[in-house]
Short mmCIF file of C-alpha atoms in Angstrom, two decimals:
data_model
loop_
_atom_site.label_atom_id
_atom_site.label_comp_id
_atom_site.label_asym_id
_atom_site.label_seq_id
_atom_site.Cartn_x
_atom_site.Cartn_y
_atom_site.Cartn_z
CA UNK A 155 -11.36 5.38 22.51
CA UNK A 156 -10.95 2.17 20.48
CA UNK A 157 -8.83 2.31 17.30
CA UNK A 158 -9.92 2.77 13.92
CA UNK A 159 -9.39 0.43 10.95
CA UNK A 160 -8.14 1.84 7.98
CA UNK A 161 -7.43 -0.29 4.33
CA UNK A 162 -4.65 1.31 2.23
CA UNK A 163 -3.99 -0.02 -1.12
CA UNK A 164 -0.32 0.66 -2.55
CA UNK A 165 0.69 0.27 -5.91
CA UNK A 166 4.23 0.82 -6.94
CA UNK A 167 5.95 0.51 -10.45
CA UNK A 168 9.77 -0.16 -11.80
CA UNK A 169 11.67 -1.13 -14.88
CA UNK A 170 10.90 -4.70 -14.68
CA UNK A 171 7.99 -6.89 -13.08
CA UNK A 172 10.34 -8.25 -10.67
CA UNK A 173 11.84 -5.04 -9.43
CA UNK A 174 8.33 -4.00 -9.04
CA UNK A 175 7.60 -7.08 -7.14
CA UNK A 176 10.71 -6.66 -4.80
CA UNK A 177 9.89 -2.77 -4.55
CA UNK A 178 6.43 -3.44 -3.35
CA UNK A 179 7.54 -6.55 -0.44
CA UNK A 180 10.27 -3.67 0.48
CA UNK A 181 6.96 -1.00 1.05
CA UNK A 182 4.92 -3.57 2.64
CA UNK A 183 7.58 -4.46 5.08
CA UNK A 184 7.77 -1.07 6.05
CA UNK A 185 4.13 0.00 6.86
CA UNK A 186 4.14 -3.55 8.58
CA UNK A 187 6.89 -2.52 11.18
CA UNK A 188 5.50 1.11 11.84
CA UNK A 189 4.12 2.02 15.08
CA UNK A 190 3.46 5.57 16.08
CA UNK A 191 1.34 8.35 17.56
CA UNK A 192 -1.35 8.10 15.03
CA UNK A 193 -1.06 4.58 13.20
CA UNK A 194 -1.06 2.49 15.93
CA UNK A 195 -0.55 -1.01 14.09
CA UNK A 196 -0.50 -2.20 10.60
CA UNK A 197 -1.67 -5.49 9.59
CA UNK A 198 -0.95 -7.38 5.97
CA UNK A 199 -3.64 -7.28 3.56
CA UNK A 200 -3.26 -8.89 -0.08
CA UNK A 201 -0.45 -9.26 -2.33
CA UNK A 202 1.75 -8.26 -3.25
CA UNK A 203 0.46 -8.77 -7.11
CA UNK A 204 1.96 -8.70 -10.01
CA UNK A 205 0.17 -6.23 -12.56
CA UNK A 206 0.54 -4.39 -16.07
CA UNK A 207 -0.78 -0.80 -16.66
CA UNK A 208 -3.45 -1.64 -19.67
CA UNK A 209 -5.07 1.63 -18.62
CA UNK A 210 -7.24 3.33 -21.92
CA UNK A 211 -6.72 2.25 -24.99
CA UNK A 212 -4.94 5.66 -26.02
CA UNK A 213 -3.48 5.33 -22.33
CA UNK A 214 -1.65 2.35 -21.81
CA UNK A 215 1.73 2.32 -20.87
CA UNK A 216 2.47 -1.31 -20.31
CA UNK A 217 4.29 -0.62 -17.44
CA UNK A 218 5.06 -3.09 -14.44
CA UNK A 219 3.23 -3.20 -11.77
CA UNK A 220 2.93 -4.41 -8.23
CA UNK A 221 0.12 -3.91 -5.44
CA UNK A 222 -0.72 -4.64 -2.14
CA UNK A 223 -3.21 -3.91 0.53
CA UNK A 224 -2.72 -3.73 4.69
CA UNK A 225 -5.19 -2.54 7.17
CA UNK A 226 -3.70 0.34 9.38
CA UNK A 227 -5.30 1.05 13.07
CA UNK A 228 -5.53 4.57 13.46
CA UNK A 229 -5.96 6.95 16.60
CA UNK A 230 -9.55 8.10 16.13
CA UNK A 231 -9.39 11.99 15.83
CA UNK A 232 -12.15 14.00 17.43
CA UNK A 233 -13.22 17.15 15.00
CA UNK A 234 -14.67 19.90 16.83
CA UNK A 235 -16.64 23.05 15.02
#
């Protein structure tokens, strides 16, 4: 059975925009190195990228943060009834 592709967007926060930053390369680099039973692979995506939480107006926190995407191949499960 061939693998499945899977997109996971991570976003990650810290004190400053460059902790964030450094935080988020440090999370990346770890999906990016993990093989296993189920996730087969991981491949880079986007980013990371630099962001700040504007959220709602009554919502905003103005925190820093950083995000990235990779594309995980996954073990297809089969679900029986």
């Amino acid at each position: 059975m061939a693998n499945s592709r899977v997109p996971l967007r991570v976003t990650v926060w810290h004190e400053d925009a460059d902790q964030a930053h450094d935080l988020a390369m440090l999370c990346q680099g770890l999906l990016l190195v993990h093989s296993g039973l189920v996730i087969r692979g991981v491949r880079p995506g986007t980013g990371p990228l630099a962001a700040v939480d504007e959220g709602a107006e009554r919502a905003a926190s103005g925190i820093d943060l950083s995000t990235f995407t990779v594309t995980a191949n996954v073990k297809p499960q089969v679900l029986s009834a």
